[in-house]
CSV table of C-alpha atoms and ligand atoms in Angstrom, one decimal:
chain,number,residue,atom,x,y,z
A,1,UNK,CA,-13.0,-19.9,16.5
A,2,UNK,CA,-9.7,-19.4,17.5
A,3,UNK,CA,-7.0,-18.4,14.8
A,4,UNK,CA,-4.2,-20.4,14.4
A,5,UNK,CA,-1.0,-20.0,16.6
A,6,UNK,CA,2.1,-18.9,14.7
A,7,UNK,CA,5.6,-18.1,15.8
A,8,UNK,CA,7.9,-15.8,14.1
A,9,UNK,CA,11.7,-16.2,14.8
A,10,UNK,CA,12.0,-12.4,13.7
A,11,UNK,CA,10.2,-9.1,13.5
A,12,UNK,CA,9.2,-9.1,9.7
A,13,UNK,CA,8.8,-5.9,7.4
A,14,UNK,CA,5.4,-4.1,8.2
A,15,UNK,CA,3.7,-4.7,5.2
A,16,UNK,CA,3.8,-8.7,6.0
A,17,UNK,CA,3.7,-7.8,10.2
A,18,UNK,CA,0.1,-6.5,9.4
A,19,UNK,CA,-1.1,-9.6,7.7
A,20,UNK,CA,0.4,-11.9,10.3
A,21,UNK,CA,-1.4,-10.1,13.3
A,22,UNK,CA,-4.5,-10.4,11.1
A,23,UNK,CA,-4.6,-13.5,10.6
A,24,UNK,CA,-2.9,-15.3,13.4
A,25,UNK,CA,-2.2,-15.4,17.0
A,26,UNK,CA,1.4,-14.7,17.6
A,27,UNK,CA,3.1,-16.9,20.3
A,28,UNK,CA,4.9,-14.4,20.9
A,29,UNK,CA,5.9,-10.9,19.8
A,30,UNK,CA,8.9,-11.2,17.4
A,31,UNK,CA,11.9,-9.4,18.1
A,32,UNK,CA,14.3,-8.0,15.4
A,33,UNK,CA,17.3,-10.2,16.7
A,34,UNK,CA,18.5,-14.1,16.5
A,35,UNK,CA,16.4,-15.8,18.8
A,36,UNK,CA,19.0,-18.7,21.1
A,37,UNK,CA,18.2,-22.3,20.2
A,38,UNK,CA,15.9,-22.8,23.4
A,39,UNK,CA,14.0,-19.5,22.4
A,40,UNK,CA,13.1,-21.0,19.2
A,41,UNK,CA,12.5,-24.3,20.0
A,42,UNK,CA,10.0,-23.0,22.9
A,43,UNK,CA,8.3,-20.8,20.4
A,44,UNK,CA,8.1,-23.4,17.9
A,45,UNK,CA,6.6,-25.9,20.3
A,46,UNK,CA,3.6,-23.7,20.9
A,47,UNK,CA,3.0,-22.9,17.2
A,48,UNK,CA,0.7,-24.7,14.5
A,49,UNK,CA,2.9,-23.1,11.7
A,50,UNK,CA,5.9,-21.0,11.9
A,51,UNK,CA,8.1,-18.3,9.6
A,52,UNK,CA,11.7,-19.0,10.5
A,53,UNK,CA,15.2,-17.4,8.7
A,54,UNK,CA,18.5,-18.9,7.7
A,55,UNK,CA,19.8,-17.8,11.1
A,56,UNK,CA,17.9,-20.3,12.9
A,57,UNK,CA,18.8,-23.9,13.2
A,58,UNK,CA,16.4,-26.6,13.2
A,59,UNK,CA,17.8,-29.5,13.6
A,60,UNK,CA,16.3,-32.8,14.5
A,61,UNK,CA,15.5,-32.7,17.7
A,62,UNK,CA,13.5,-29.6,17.6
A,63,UNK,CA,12.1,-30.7,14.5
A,64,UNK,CA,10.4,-34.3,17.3
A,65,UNK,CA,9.6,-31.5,20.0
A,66,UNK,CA,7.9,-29.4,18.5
A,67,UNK,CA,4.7,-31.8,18.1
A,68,UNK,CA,2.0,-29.2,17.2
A,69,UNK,CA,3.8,-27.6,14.5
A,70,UNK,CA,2.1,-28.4,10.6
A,71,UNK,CA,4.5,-25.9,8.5
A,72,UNK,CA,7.5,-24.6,8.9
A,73,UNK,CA,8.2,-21.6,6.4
A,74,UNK,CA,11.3,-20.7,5.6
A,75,UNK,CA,12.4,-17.0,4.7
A,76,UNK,CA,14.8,-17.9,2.0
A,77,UNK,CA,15.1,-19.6,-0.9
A,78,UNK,CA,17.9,-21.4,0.3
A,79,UNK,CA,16.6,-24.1,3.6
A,80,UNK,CA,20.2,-25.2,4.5
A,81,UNK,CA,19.4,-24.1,7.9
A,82,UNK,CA,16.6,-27.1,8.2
A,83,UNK,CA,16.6,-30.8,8.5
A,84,UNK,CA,14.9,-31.9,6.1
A,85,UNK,CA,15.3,-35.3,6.3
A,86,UNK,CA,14.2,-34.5,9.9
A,87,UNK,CA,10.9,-33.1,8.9
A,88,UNK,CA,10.0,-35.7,6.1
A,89,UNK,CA,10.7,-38.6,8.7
A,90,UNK,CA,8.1,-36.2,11.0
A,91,UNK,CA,5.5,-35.6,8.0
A,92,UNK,CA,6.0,-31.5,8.9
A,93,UNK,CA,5.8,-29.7,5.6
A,94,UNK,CA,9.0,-26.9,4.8
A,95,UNK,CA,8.8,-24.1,2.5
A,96,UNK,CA,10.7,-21.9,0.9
A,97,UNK,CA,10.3,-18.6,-1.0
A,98,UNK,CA,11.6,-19.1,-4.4
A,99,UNK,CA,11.1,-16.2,-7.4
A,100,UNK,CA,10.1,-13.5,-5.6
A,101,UNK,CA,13.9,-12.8,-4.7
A,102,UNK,CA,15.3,-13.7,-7.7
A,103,UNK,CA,16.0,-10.4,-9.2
A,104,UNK,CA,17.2,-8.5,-6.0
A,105,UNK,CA,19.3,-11.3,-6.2
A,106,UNK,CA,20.7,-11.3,-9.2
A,107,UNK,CA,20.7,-6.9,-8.5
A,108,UNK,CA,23.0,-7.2,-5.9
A,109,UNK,CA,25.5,-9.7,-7.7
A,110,UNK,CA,26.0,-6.9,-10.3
A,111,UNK,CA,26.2,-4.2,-8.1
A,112,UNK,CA,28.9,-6.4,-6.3
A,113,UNK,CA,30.7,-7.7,-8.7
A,114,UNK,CA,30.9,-4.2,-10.8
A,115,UNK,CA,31.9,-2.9,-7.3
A,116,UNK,CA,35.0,-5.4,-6.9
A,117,UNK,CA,36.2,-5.2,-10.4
A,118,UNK,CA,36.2,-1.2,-9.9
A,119,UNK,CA,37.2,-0.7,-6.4
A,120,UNK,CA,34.2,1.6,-5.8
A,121,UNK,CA,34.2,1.1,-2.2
A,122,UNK,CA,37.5,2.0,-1.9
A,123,UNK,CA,37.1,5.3,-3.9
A,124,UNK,CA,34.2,6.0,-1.5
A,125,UNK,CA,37.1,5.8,1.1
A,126,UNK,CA,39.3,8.1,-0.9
A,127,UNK,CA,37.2,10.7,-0.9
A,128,UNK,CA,35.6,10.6,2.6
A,129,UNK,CA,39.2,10.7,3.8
A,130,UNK,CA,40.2,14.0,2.5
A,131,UNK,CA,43.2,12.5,0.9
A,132,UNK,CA,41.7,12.8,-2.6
A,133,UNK,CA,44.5,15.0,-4.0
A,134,UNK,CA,42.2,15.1,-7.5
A,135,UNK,CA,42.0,13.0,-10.8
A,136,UNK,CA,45.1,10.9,-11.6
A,137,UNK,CA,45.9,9.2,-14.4
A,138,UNK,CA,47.3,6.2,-12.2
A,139,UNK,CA,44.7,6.2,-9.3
A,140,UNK,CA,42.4,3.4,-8.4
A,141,UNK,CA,42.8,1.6,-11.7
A,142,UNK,CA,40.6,-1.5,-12.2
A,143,UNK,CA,39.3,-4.3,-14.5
A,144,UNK,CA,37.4,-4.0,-17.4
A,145,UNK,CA,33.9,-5.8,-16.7
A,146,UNK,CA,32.4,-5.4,-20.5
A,147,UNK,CA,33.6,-7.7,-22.9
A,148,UNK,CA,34.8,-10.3,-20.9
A,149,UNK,CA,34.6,-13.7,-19.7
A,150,UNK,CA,31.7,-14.7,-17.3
A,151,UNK,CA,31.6,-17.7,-15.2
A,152,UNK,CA,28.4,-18.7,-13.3
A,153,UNK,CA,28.4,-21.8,-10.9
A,154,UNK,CA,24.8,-22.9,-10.5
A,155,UNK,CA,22.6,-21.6,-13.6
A,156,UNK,CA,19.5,-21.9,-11.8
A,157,UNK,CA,17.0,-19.0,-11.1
A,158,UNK,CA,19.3,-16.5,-9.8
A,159,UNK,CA,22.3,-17.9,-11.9
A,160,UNK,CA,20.0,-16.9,-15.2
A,161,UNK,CA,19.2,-14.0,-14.2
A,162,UNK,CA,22.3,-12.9,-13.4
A,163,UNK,CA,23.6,-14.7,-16.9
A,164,UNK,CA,21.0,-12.6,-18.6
A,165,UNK,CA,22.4,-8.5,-17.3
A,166,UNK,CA,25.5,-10.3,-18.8
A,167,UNK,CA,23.7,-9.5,-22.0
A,168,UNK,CA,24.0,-5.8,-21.7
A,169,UNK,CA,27.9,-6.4,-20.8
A,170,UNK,CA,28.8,-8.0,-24.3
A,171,UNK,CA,29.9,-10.5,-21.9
A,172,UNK,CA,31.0,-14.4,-22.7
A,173,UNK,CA,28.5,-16.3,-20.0
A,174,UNK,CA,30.1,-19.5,-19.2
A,175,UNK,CA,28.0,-21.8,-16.6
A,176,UNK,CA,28.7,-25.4,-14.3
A,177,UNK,CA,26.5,-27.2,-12.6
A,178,UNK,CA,25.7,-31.4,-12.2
A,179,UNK,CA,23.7,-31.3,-15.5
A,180,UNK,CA,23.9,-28.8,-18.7
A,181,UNK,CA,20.4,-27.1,-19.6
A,182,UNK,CA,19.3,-27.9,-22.1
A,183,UNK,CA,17.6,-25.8,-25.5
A,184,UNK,CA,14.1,-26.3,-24.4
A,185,UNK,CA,15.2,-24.9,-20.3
A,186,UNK,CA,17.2,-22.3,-21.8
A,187,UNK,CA,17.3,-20.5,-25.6
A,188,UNK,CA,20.2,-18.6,-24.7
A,189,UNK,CA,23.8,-19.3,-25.6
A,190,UNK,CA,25.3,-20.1,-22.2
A,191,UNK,CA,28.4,-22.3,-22.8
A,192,UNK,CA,28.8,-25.5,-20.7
A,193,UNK,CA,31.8,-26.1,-18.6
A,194,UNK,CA,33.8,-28.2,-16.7
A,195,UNK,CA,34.2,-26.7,-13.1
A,196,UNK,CA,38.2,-26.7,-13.8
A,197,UNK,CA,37.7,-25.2,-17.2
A,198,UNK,CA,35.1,-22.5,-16.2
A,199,UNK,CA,37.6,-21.6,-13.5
A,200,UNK,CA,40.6,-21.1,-15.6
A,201,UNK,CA,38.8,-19.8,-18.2
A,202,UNK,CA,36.4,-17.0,-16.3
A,203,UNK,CA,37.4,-13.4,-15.4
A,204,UNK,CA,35.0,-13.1,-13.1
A,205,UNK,CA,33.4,-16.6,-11.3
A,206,UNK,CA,30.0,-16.0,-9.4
A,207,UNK,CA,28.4,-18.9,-7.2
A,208,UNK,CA,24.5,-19.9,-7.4
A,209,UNK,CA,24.0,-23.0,-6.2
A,210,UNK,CA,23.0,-24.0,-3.4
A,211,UNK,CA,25.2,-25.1,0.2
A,212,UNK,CA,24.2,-28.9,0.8
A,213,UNK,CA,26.8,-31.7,1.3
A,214,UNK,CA,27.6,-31.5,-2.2
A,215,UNK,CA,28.4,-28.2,-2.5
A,216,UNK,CA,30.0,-27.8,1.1
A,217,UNK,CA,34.1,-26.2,0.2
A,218,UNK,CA,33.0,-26.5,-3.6
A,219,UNK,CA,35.6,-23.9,-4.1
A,220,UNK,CA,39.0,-24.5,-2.2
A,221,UNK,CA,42.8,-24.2,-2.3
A,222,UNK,CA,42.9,-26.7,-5.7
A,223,UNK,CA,39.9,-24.6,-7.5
A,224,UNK,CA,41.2,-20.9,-6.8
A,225,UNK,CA,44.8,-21.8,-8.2
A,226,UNK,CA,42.6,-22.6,-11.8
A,227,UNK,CA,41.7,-19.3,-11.7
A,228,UNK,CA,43.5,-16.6,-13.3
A,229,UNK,CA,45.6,-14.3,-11.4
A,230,UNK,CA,43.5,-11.3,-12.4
A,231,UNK,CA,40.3,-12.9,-12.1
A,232,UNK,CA,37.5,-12.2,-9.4
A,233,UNK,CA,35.5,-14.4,-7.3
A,234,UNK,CA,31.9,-13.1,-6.2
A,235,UNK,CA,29.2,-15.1,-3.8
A,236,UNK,CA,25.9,-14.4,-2.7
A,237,UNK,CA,24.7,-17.5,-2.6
A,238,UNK,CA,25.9,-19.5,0.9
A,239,UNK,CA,29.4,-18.9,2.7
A,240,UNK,CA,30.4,-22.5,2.9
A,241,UNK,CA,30.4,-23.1,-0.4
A,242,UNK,CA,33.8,-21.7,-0.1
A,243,UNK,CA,36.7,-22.4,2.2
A,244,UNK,CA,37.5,-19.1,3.5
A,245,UNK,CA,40.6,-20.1,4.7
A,246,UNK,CA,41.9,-21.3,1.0
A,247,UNK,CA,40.3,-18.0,0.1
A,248,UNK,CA,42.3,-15.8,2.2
A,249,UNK,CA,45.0,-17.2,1.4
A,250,UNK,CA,44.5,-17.0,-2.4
A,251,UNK,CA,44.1,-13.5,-2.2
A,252,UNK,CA,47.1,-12.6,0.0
A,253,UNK,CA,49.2,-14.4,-2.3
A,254,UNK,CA,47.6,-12.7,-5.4
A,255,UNK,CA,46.4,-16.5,-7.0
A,256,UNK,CA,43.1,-14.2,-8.0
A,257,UNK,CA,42.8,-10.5,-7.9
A,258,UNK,CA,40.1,-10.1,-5.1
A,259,UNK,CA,36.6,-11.0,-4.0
A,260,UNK,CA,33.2,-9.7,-3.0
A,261,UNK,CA,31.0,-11.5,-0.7
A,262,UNK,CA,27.8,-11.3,0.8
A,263,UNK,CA,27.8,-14.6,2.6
A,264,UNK,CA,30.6,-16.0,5.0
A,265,UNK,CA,31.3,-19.9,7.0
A,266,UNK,CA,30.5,-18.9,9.9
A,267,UNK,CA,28.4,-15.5,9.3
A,268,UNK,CA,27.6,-13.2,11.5
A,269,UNK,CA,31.8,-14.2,12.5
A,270,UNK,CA,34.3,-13.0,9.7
A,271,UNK,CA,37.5,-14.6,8.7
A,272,UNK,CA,40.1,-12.7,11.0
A,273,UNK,CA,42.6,-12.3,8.0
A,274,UNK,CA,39.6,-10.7,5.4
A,275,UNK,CA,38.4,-7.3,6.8
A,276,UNK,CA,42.2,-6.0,6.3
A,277,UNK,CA,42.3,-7.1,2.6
A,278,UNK,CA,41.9,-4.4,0.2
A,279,UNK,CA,40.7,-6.5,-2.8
A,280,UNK,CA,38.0,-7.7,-1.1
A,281,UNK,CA,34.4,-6.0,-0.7
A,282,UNK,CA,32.1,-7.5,2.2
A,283,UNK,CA,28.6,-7.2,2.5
A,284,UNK,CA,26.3,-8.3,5.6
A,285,UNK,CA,24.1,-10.8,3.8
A,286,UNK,CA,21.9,-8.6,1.9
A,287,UNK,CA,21.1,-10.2,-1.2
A,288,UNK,CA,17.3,-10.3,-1.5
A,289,UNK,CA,17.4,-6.9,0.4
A,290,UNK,CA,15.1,-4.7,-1.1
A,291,UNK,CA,11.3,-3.8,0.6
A,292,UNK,CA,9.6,-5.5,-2.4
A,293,UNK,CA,11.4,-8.5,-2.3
A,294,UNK,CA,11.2,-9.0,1.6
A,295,UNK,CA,7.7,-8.1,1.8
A,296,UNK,CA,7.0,-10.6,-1.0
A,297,UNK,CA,8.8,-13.0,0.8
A,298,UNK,CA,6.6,-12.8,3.9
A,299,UNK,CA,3.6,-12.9,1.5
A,300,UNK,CA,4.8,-16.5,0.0
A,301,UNK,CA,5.2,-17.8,3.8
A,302,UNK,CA,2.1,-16.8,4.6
A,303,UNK,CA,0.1,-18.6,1.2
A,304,UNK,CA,1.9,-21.3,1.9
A,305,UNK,CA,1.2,-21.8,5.9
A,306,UNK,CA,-2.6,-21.0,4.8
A,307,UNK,CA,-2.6,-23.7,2.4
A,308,UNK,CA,-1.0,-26.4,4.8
A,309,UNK,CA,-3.8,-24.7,7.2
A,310,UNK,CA,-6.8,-25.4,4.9
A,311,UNK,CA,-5.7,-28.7,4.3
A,312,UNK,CA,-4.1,-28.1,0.8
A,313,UNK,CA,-0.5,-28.9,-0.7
A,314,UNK,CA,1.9,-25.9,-0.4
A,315,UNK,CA,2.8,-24.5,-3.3
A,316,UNK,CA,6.5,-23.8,-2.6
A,317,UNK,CA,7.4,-27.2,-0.6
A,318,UNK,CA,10.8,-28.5,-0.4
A,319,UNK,CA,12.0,-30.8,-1.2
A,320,UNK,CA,10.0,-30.2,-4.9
B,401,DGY,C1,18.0,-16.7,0.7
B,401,DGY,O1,16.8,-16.5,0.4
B,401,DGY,O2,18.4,-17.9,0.7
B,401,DGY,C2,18.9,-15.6,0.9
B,401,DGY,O3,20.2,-15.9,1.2
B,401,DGY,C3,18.3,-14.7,2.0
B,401,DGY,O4,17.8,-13.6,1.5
């Protein structure tokens, strides 16, 4: 019997490339670059299931061509780029890849935020330069990080885990979201906050939700003047969440003290008036980058495109 036909929008890590070529027939071979909306649609159309990453849209219309298609898994936890009203209408299953990322995640948050706080990428500049004239009692002086206040937008997965390396911080964890947790989700004691009061009361703000209408702009021009002036704003989580206009502006006028982002509107594009911005760290979307959690990644999109395969429920559909 013939294995099943899958199409991968993107050359995956080796690990999961050796499965896939075990176990399927590629449409094509993947390449390691953003296939253009007729490329994917065309490879989707000849697929029965299909690994696909937040670069790729797959809107409605795609969604109806693309009659042969059962699964389509997503490489993310976040499915923003699908829609998923789309699908249900069309009875094609999506997936996501929840967990496995979590703590690369919530790694790279840390690493960001401890990086904007103490302007380590601009020492690294320093010192490549061959200005460094030596240690100074004045030079590159930063925030304190221990100690101080925490808030968290979105206290799901990644949002508790990054609450929880608060711990070793002696950190207040503040958190907002549509509901509070409650003692039975959550032991710990992460306070509950209006978005207005976690934002004037944070020193450092961090986004985990995720972008749908709701959430689209969550933070603009209105919500970065709560903050305090010193205070930093960090997001891994989806670019749109904040207007990067209202953003660029708030930092150029000092209404917070800087930013670090992994995520951007309109990313691969960057806000003309950020890359000049000292204050400001940017990273190219590398959140759940690590081997282990990419390779696990692949892993989940392949269970759950076996599963729809075989005939049973996937265990990571969305919406759950
Ligand atoms: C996700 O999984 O949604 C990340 O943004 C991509 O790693």
């Amino acid at each position: 019997m013939m294995p099943p036909t899958l199409y991968l929008s993107r050359l995956l890590p080796e690990p999961v490339m050796a499965i896939v070529r075990e176990r399927f027939q590629l449409v094509q071979e993947p390449l390691d670059t953003l296939p253009s909306p007729a490329a994917l649609r065309e490879g989707l159309c000849q697929a029965d299931a299909a690994i696909v990453t937040l670069g790729d849209r797959i809107d409605a219309t795609t969604i109806h061509a693309a009659t042969r298609l059962k699964i389509l898994a997503n490489y993310a936890v976040g499915y923003n780029n699908i829609d998923l009203a789309a699908a249900q209408a069309r009875g094609l299953t999506v997936t996501n890849t929840p967990d496995v990322l979590t703590d690369a995640t919530a790694d790279l948050t840390w690493a960001l935020l401890l990086a904007t706080a103490r302007r380590i990428v601009e020492g690294d500049a320093l010192v490549r330069s061959g200005q460094w004239t030596g240690w100074s009692p004045t030079q590159l002086l930063g925030a304190e990080v221990s100690g101080k206040v925490l808030g968290i937008i979105g206290l799901g997965r990644i949002g508790q885990a990054v609450a929880q390396r608060a711990l070793g911080f002696r950190m207040t964890v503040l958190y907002h979201q549509r509901q509070p947790i409650t003692a039975a989700t959550s032991p710990q004691k992460w306070e509950y906050r209006s978005l207005h009061a976690l934002l004037e009361e944070s020193d450092i703000v961090t986004i985990h939700v995720p972008l749908t209408p709701a959430t689209h702009h969550l933070i603009g021009a209105r919500e970065l003047s709560w903050m305090k002036p010193t205070a930093f704003l960090i997001n891994t989580a989806r670019g749109p969440i904040v207007d990067e206009g209202a953003l660029v502006e708030a930092l150029t006028k000092g209404t917070i003290a800087g930013a670090g982002l992994d995520v951007y509107e309109e990313e691969p594009a960057l806000h003309q008036r950020l890359s000049p911005l000292p204050q400001v760290i940017l990273l190219p979307h590398i959140g759940s980058a690590t081997l282990q959690a990419r390779v696990q990644m692949g892993l989940t999109c392949v269970t759950n495109i076996q599963a729809v395969l075989d005939g049973r429920p996937a265990p990571n559909q969305v919406p759950r």
